[in-house]
Short mmCIF file of the C-alpha atoms (twelve columns), coordinates in Angstrom:
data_MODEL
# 
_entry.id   MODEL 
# 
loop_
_atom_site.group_PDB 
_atom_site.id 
_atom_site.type_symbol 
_atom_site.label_atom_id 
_atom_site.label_alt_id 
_atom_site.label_comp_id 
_atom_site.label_asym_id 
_atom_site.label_seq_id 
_atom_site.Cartn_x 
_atom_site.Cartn_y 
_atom_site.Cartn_z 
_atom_site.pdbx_PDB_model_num 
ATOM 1  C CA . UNK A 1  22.046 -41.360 41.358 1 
ATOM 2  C CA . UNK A 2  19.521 -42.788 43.604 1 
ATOM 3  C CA . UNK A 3  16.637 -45.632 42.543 1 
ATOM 4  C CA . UNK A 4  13.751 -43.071 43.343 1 
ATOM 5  C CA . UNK A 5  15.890 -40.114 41.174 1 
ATOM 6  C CA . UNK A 6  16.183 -42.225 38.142 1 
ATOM 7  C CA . UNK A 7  11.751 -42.888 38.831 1 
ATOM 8  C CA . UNK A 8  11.557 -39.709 38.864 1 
ATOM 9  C CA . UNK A 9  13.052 -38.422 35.395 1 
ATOM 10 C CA . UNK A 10 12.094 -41.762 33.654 1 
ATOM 11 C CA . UNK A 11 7.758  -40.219 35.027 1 
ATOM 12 C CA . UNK A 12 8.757  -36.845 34.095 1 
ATOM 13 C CA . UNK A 13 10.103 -37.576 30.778 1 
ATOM 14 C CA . UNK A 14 7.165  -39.878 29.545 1 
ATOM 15 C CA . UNK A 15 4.916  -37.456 30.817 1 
ATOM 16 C CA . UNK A 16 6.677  -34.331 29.170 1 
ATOM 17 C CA . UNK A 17 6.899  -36.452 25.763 1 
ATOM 18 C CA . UNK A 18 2.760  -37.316 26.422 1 
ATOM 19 C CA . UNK A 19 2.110  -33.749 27.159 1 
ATOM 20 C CA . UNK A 20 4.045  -32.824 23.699 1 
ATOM 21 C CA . UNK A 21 2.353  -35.349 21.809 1 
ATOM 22 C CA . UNK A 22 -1.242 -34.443 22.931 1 
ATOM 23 C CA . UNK A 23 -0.906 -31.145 22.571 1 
ATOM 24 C CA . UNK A 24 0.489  -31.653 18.921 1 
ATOM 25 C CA . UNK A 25 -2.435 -33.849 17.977 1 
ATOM 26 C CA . UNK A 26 -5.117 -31.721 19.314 1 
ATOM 27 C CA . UNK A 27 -3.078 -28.710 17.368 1 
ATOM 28 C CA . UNK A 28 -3.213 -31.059 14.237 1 
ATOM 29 C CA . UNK A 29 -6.694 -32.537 14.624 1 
ATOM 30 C CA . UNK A 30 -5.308 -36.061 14.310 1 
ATOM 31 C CA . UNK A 31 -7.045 -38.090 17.075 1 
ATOM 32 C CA . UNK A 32 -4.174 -40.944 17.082 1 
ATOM 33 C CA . UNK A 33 -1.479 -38.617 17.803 1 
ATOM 34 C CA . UNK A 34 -3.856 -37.581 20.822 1 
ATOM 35 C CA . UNK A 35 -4.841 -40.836 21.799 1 
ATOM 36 C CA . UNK A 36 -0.843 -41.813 21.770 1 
ATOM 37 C CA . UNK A 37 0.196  -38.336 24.101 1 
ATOM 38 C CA . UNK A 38 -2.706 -39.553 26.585 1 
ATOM 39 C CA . UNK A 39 -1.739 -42.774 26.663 1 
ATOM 40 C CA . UNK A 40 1.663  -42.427 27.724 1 
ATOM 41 C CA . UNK A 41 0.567  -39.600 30.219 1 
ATOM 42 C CA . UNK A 42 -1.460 -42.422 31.818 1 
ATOM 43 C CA . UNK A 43 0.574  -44.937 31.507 1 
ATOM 44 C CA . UNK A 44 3.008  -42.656 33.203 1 
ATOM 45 C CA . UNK A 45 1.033  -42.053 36.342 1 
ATOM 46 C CA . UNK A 46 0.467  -45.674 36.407 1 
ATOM 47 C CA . UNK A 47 4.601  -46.188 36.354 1 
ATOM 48 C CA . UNK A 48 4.808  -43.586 39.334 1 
ATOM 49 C CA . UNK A 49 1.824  -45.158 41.322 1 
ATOM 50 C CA . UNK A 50 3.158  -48.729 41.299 1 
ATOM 51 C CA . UNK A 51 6.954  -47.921 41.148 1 
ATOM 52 C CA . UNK A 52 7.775  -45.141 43.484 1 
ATOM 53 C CA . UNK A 53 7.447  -46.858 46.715 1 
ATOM 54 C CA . UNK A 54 9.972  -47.333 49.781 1 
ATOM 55 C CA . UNK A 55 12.688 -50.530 49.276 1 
ATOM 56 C CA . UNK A 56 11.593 -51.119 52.569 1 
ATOM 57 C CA . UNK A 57 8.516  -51.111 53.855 1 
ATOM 58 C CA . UNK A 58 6.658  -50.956 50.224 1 
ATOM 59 C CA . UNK A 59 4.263  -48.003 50.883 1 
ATOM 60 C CA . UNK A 60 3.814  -45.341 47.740 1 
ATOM 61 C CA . UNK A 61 5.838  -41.947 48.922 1 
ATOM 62 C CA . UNK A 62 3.515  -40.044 47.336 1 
ATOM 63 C CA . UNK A 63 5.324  -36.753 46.763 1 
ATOM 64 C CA . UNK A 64 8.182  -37.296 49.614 1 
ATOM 65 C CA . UNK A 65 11.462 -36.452 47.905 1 
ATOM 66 C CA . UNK A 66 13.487 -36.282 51.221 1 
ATOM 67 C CA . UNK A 67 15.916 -38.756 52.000 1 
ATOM 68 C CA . UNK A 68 13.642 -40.772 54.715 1 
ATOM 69 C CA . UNK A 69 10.766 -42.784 54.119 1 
ATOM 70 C CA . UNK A 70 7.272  -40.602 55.999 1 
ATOM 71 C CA . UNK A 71 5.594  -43.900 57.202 1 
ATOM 72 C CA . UNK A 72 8.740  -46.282 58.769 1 
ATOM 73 C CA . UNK A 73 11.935 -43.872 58.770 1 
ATOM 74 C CA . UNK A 74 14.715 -45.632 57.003 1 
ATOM 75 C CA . UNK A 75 16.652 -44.480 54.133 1 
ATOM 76 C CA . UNK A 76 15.052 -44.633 50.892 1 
ATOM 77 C CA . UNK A 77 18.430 -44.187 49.565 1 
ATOM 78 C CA . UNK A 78 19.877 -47.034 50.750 1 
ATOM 79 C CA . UNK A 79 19.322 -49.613 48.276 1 
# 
């Protein structure tokens, strides 16, 4: 499994669990479950934003899954 793969389901489980736990604590009125689920939903987009960048040039890939970097071409795969 690739670096950018495991980036991937390490954002989209944080952000599923946030998404759970904000949804729970607005069911159940309590305001600190809330505040936790929207935490880690932020603090997942923050992982994504400063993580999920090519090995090498260092630009964010935005939502390029293929196997190519969009801005310099090399294999994102590679490392």
């Amino acid at each position: 499994m690739s670096r950018l793969k495991k980036i991937n389901i390490i954002y989209t489980v944080i952000l599923i669990i946030g998404g759970i736990l904000c949804a729970v604590g607005t069911y159940i009125q309590n305001t600190i479950l809330t505040f936790i689920g929207f935490s880690c939903i932020v603090c997942a987009v923050i992982y994504r934003l400063l993580i999920y960048r090519c090995p090498h040039c260092g630009k964010y890939l935005d939502r390029s899954k293929g196997q190519y970097c969009p801005y310099c071409r090399e294999d994102v795969n590679k490392f």
